[in-house]
Short mmCIF file of C-alpha atoms in Angstrom, two decimals:
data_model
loop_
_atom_site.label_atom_id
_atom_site.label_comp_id
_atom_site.label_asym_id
_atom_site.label_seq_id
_atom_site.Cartn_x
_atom_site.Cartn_y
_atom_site.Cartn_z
CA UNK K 1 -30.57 -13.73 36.79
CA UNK K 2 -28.16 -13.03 39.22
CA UNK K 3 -29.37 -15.61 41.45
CA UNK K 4 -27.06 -18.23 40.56
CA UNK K 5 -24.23 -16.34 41.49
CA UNK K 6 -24.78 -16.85 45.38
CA UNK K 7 -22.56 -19.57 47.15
CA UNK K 8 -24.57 -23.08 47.16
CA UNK K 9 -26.75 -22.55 43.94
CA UNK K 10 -25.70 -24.51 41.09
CA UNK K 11 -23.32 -22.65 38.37
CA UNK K 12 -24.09 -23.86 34.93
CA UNK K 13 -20.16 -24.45 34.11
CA UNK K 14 -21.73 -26.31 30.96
CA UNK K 15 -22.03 -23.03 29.53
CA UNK K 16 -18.33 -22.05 30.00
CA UNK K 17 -17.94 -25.48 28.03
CA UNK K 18 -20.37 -24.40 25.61
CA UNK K 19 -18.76 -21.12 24.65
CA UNK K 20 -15.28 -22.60 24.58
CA UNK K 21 -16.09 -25.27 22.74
CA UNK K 22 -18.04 -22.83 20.52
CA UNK K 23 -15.13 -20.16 20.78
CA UNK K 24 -13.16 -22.71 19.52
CA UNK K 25 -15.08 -24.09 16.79
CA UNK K 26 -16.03 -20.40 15.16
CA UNK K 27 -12.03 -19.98 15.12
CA UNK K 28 -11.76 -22.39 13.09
CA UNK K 29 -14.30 -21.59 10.85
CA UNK K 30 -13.08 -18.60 10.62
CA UNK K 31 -9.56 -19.52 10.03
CA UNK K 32 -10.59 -22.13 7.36
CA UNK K 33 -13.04 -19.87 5.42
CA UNK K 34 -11.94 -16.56 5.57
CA UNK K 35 -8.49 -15.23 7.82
CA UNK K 36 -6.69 -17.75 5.47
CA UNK K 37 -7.37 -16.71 2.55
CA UNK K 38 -7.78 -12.89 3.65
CA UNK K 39 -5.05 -12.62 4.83
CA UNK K 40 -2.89 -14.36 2.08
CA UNK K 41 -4.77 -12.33 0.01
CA UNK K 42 -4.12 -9.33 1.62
CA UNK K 43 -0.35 -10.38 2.01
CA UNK K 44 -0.26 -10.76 -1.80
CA UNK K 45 -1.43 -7.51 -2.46
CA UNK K 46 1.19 -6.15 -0.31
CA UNK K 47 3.81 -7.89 -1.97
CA UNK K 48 2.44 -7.06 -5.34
CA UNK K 49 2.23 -3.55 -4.30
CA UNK K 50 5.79 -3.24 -3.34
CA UNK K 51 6.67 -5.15 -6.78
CA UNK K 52 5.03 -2.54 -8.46
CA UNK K 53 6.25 -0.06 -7.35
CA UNK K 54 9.70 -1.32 -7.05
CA UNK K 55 9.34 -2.71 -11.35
CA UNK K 56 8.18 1.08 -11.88
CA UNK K 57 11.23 2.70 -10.31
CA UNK K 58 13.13 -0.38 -12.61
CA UNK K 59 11.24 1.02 -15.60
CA UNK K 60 11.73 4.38 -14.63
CA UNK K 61 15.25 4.18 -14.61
CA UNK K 62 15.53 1.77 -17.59
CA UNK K 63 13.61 4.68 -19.42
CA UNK K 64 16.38 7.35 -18.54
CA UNK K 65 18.77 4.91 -19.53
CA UNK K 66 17.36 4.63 -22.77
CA UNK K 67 16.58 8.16 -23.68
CA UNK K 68 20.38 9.24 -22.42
CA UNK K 69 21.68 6.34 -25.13
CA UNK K 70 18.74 8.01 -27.50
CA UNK K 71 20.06 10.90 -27.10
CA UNK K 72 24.00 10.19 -27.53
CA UNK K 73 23.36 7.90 -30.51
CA UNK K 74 21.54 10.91 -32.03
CA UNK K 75 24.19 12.97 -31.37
CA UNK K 76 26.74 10.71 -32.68
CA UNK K 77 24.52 10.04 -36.24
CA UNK K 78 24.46 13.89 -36.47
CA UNK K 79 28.20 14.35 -36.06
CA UNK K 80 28.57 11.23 -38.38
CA UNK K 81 26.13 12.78 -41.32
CA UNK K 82 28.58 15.56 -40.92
CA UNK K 83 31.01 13.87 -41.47
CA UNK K 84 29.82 12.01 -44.50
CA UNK K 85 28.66 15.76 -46.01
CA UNK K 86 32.16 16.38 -45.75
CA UNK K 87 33.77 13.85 -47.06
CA UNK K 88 31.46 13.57 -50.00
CA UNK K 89 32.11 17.42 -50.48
CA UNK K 90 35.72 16.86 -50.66
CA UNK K 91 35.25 13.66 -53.19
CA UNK K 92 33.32 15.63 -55.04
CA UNK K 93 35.34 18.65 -55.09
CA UNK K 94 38.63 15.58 -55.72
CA UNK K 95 36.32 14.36 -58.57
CA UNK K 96 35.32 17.82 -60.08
CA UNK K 97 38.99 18.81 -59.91
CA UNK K 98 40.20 15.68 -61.45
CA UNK K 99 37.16 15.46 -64.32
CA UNK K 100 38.27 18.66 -65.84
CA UNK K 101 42.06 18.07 -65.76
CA UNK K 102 40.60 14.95 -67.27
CA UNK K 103 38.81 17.17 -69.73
CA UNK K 104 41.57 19.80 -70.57
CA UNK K 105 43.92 17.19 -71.09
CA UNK K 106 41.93 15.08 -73.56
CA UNK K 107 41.29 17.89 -75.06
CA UNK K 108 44.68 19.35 -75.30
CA UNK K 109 45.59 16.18 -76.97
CA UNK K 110 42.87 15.59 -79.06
CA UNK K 111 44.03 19.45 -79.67
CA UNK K 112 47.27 18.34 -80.94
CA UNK K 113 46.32 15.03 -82.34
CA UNK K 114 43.73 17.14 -85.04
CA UNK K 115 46.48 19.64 -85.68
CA UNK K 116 49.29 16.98 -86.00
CA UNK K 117 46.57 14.64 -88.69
CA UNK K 118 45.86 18.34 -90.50
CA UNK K 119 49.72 19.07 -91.01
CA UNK K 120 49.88 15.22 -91.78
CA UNK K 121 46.78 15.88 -94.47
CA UNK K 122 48.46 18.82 -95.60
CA UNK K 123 51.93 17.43 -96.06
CA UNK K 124 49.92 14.25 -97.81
CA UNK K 125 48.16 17.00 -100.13
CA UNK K 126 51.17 18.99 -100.45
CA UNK K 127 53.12 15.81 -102.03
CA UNK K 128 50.79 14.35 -104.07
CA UNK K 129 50.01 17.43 -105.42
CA UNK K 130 54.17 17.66 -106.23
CA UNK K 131 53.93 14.21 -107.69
CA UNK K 132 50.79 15.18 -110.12
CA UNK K 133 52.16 18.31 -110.63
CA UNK K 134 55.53 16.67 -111.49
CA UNK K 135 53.64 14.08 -113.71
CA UNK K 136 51.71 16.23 -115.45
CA UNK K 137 54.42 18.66 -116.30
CA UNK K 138 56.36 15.67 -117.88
CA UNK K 139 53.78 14.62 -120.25
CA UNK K 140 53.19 18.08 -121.16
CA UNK K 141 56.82 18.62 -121.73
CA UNK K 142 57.07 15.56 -123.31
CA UNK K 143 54.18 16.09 -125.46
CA UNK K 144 55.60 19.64 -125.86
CA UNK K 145 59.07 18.68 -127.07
CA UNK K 146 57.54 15.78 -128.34
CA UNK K 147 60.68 14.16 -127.67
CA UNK K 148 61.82 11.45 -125.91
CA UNK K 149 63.55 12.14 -122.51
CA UNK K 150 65.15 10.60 -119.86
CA UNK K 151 62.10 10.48 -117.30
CA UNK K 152 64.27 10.90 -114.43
CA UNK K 153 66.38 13.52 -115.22
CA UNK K 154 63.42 15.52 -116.49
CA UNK K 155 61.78 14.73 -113.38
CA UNK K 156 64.46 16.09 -111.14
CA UNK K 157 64.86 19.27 -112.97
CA UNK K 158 61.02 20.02 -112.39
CA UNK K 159 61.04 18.75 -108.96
CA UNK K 160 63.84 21.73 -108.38
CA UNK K 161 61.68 24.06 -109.88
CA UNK K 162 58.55 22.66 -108.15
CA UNK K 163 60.60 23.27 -104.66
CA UNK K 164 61.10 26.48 -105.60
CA UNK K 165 57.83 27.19 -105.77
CA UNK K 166 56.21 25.79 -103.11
CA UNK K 167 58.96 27.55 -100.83
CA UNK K 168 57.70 30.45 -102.46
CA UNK K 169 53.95 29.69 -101.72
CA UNK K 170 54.43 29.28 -97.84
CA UNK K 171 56.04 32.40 -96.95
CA UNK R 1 -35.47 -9.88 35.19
CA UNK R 2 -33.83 -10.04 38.08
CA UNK R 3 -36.65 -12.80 39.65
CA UNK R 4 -37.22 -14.61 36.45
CA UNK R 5 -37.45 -18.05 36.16
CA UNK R 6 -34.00 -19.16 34.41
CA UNK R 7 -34.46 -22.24 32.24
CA UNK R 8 -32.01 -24.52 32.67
CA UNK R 9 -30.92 -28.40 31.15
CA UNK R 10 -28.64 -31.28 32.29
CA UNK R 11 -26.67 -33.07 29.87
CA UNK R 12 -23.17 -34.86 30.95
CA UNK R 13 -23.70 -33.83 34.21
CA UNK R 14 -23.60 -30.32 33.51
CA UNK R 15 -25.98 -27.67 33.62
CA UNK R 16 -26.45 -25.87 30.76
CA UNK R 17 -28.74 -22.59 30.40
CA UNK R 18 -30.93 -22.66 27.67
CA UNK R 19 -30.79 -18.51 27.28
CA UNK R 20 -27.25 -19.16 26.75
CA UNK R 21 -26.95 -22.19 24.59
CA UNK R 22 -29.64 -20.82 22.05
CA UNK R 23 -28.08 -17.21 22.06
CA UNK R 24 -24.80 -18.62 21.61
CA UNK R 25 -25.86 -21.04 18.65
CA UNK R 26 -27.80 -17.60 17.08
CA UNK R 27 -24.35 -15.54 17.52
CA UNK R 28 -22.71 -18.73 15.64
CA UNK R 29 -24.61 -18.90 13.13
CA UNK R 30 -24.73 -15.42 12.39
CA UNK R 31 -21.40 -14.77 12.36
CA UNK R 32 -20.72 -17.99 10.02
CA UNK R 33 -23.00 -16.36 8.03
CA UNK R 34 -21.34 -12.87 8.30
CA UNK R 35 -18.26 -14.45 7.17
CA UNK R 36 -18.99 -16.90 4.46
CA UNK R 37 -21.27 -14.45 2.45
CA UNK R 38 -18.04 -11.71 2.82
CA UNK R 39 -15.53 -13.58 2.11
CA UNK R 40 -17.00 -15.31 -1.38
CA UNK R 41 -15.13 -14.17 -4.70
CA UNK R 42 -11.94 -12.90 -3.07
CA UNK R 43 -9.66 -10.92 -5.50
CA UNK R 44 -6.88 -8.99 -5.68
CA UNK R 45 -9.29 -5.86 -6.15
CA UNK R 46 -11.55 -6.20 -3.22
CA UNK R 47 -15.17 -5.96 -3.43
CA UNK R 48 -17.81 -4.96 -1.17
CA UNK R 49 -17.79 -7.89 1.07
CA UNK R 50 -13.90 -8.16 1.02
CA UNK R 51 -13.96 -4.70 1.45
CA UNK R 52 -15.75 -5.09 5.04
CA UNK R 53 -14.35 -8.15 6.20
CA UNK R 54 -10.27 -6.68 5.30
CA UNK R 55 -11.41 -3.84 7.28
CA UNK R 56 -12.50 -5.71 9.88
CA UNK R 57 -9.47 -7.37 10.11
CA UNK R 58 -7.07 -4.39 10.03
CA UNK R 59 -9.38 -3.04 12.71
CA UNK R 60 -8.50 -5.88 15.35
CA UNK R 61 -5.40 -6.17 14.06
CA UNK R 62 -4.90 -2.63 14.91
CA UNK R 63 -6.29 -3.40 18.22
CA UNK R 64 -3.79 -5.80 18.97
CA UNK R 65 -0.77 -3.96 17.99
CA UNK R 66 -1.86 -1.16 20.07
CA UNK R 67 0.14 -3.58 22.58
CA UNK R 68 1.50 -6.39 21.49
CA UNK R 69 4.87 -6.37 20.22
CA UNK R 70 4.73 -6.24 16.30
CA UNK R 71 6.42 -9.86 15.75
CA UNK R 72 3.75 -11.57 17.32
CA UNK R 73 0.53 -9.84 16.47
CA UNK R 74 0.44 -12.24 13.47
CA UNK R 75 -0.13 -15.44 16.07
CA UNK R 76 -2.90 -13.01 17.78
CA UNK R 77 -4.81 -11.89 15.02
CA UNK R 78 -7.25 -14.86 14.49
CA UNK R 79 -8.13 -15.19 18.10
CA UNK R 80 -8.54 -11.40 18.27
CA UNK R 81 -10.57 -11.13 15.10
CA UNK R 82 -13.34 -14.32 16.42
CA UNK R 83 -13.25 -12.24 20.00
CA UNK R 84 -14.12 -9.02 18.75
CA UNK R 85 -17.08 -10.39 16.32
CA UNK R 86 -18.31 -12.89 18.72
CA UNK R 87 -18.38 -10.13 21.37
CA UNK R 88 -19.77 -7.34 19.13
CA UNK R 89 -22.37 -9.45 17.72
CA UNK R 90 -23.37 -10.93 21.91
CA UNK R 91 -23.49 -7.49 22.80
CA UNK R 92 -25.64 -6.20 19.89
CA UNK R 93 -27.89 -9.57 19.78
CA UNK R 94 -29.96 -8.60 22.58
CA UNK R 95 -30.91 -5.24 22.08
CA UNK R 96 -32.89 -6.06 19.04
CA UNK R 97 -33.92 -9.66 19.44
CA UNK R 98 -35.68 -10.30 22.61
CA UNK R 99 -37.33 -14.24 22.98
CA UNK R 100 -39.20 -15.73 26.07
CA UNK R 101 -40.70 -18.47 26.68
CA UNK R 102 -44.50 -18.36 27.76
CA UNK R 103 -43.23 -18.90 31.54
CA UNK R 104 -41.06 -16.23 31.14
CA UNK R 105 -38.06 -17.49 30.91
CA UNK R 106 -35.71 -15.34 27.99
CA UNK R 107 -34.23 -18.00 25.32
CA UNK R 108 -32.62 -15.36 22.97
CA UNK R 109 -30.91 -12.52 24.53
CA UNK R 110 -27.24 -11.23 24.81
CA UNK R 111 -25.16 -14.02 25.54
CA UNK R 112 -22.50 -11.36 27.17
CA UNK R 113 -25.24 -10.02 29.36
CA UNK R 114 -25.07 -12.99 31.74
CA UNK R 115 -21.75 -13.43 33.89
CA UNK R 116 -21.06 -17.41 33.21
CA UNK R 117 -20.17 -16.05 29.15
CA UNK R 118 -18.12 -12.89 29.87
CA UNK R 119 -15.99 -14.76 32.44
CA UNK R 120 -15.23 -17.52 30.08
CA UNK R 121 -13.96 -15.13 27.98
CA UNK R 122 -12.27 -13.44 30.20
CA UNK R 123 -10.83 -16.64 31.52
CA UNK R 124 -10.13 -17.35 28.39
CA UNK R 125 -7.72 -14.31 28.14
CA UNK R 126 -5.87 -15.08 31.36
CA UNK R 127 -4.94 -18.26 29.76
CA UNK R 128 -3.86 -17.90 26.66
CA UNK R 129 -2.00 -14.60 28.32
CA UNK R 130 -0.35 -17.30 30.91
CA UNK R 131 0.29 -19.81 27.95
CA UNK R 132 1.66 -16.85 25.77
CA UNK R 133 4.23 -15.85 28.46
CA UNK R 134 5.52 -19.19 29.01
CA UNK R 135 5.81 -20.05 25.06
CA UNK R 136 7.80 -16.76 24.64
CA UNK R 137 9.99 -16.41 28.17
CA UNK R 138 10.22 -19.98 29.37
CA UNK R 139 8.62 -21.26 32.29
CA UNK R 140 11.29 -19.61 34.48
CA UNK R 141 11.48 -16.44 33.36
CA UNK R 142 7.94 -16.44 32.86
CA UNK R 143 7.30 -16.85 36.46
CA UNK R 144 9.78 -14.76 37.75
CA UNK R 145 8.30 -11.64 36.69
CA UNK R 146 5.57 -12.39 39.45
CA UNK R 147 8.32 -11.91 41.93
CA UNK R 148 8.91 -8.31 40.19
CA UNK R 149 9.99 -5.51 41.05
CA UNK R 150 10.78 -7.34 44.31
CA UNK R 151 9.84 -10.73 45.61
CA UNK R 152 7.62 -9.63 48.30
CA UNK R 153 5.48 -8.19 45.12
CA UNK R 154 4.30 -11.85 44.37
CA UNK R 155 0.81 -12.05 46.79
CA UNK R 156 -0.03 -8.50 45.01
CA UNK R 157 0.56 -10.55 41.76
CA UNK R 158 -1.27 -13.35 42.08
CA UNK R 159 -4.35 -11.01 43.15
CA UNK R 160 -3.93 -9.32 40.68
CA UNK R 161 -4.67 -11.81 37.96
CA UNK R 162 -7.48 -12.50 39.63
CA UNK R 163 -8.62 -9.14 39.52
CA UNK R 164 -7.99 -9.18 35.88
CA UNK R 165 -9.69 -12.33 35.17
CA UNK R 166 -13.19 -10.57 37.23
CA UNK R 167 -12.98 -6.70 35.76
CA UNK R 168 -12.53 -8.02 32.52
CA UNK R 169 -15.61 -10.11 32.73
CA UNK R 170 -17.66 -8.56 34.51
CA UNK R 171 -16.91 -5.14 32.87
CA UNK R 172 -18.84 -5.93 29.86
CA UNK R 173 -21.42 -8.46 31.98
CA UNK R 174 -22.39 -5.04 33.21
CA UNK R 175 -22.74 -2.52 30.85
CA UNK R 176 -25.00 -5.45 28.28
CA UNK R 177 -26.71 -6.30 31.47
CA UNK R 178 -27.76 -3.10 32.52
CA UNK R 179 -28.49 -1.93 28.80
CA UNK R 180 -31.02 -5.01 28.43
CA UNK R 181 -32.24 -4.53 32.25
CA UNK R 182 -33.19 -1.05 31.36
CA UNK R 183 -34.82 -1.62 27.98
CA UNK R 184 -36.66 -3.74 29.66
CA UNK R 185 -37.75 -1.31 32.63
CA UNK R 186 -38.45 1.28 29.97
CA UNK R 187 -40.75 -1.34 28.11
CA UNK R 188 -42.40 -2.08 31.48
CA UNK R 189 -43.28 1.83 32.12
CA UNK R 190 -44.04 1.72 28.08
CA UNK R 191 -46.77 -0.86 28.68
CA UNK R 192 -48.34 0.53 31.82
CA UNK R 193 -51.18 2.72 31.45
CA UNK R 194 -51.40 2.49 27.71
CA UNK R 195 -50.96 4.61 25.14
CA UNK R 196 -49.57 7.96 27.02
CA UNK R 197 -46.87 6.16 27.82
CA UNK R 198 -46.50 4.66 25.13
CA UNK R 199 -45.82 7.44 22.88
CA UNK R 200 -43.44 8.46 26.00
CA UNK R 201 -41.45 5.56 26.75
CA UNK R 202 -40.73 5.09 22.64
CA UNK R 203 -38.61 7.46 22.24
CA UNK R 204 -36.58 6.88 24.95
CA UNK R 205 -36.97 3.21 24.43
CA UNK R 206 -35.34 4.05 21.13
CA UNK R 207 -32.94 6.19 22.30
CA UNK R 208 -31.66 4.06 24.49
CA UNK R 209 -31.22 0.88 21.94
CA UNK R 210 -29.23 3.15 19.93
CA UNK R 211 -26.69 3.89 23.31
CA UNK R 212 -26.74 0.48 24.08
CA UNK R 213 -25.34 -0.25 20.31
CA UNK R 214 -22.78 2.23 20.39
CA UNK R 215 -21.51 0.85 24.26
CA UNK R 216 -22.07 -2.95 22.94
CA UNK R 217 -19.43 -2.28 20.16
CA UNK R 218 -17.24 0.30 22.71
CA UNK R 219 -17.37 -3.08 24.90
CA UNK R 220 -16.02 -5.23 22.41
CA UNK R 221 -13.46 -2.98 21.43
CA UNK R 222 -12.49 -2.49 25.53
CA UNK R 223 -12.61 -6.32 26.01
CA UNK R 224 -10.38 -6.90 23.23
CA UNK R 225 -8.06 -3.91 23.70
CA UNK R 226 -7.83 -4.72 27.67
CA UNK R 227 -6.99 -8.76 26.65
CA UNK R 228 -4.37 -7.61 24.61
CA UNK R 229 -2.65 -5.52 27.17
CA UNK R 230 -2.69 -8.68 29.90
CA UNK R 231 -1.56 -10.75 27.23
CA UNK R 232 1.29 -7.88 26.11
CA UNK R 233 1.91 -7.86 30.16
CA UNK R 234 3.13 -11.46 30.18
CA UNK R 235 5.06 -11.60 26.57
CA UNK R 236 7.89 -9.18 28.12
CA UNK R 237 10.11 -9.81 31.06
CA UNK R 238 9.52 -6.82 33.82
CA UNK R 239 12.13 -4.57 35.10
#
């Protein structure tokens, strides 16, 4: 084996061919079928890798975000119902207030409306009354006398009387 | 082995060894084979073959930027990756796959455990490590740093690329050689008075294949790690 190392016996340099050319050959094999694609595959994991985790701090953050505006917009609808509580409280209590002012007034006139139609009703009563009164007394005189009179002077002689007693009646 | 026959062939006017030629074609195929059947269906999830063959590749690429600067690794890596295969699988090839011809003559053995191989590679080394200084220094600064730290330093360097160039071949020419020399020895004493040995020289035999694995791949990873460093040498200017 180690014979064709001495001086003067022929090297087989083919073989140093062989393997180079061999060397050379497997390389790019190699390259064609697999380091290429390895390694662009391994490079795009990489970089997807670093996305990843760079989109999750993204989404991390984004999710604070989002829970802090969450969170001020909830206050802010709280402090807003409150605020509509209130104001319908007041209305109400403004509509309450103003509802039975409403109320006493209308009836306070309808009050004095009634009492002004019964003195009206009354006064109507009280004067026709006068007037049948007065009526009837002259035919009764008249019949009585059985004379014939001067209606109008008869009729303000009884109408005097007729004061008198209604004056009478009220007190 | 020492006195066997060595088959040899002309063709172009050179001669070729038949032990080498066939090993070499085996360790070819093989690691075609290696590498197309890993690296089918590659994903973004790796599976079992991807699996192997990205370790692999972190592995040498590991190796190389052990020493070489971190930009250029990347213009390494292939070359690294085919050396330490081609070499693992030479080194490995012979412990388990042993063919002679009837005149005794081996065909198949380790391709590394024959000089001519390992100093091609090694070669190989010293020139892409000469090529890789001059494509990142320049020729001039590239062959200034022979004349580092001080001009008179330039005989020492010339020698000692050369010594390079011959421990890093015949390095791992030795260890494969001896581990195949010696399996065969121990198969010898195996075979000698029948079946006392036999059951004696087993064993051993065994023993000695699995030593012979583990220094084959410890071999590979030298060879590679070693080229690396001359090629690191030559990629920075010297103070």
């Amino acid at each position: 084996m180690l014979s064709h190392l001495v001086i003067g016996q022929s090297l087989y340099f083919g073989d140093s061919l062989f393997y180079i050319v061999t060397f050379l050959l497997l390389m790019w094999i190699i390259k064609v079928v697999a380091w290429g694609p390895v390694t662009k595959m391994m490079q795009e994991r990489a970089d997807k890798i670093s996305n990843d985790i760079d989109s999750a701090e993204k989404s991390r953050n984004d999710a604070a975000d989002l829970v802090q505006k969450r969170q001020a917009a909830l206050a802010n609808s709280r402090s807003e119902a409150q605020t509509i509580v209130n104001d319908a409280k007041t209305n109400g209590q403004q509509q309450r207030e103003q509802i039975v002012n409403q109320a006493q007034a209308d009836v306070q006139t309808m009050k004095q409306n009634a009492q002004k139609d019964i003195e009206q009703e009354r006064q109507d009563a009280l004067s026709n009354a006068r007037n049948d009164v007065a009526d009837l007394s002259i035919e009764i005189a008249s019949k009585i006398i059985q004379r014939e009179l001067k209606g109008d002077d008869q009729k303000a002689l009884i109408d005097s009387y007729i004061e008198g007693l209604g004056k009478q009646h009220e007190s | 082995m020492n006195g066997d026959p060595v088959s040899t062939f002309q063709f172009l006017g050179l001669t070729f060894s038949t032990a080498n030629v066939v090993s070499g074609l085996v360790v070819f195929v093989l690691m075609v084979a290696v590498i197309f059947f890993t690296s089918r269906k590659l994903a973004m999830k790796p599976t079992k073959g991807q699996n192997f063959l990205e370790w692999l590749i972190d592995f040498t690429n590991g190796i190389l930027k052990g020493s070489i600067p971190a930009g250029d690794v990347g213009k390494f890596g292939l070359w690294g990756f085919t050396l330490f295969l081609f070499l693992f699988l030479s080194n490995e090839l012979g412990l388990f796959i042993q063919v002679a011809t009837r005149g005794g003559a081996t065909i198949v053995r380790s391709p590394t455990s024959d000089p001519m191989t390992t100093l091609t590679f090694s070669l190989m080394t010293m020139m892409i490590a000469q090529f890789a200084g001059v494509w990142k220094l320049g020729y001039k600064r590239h062959f200034t740093n022979y004349l580092k730290p001080f001009v008179f330093w330039l005989p020492i360097s010339i020698f000692e690329e050369f010594t390079n160039f011959l421990t890093l071949g015949l390095r791992i020419f030795g260890v494969i050689f001896s581990g195949e020399m010696l399996l065969g020895v121990i198969w010898d004493l195996a075979a000698s008075h029948g079946i006392a040995t036999m059951i004696v020289a087993v064993p051993i035999e065994m023993a000695w294949q699995g030593f012979s694995a583990f220094l084959g791949a410890i071999q590979a990873f030298v060879f590679v790690t070693l080229s690396s460093v001359y090629i690191s040498q030559k990629l920075e200017v010297e103070e």
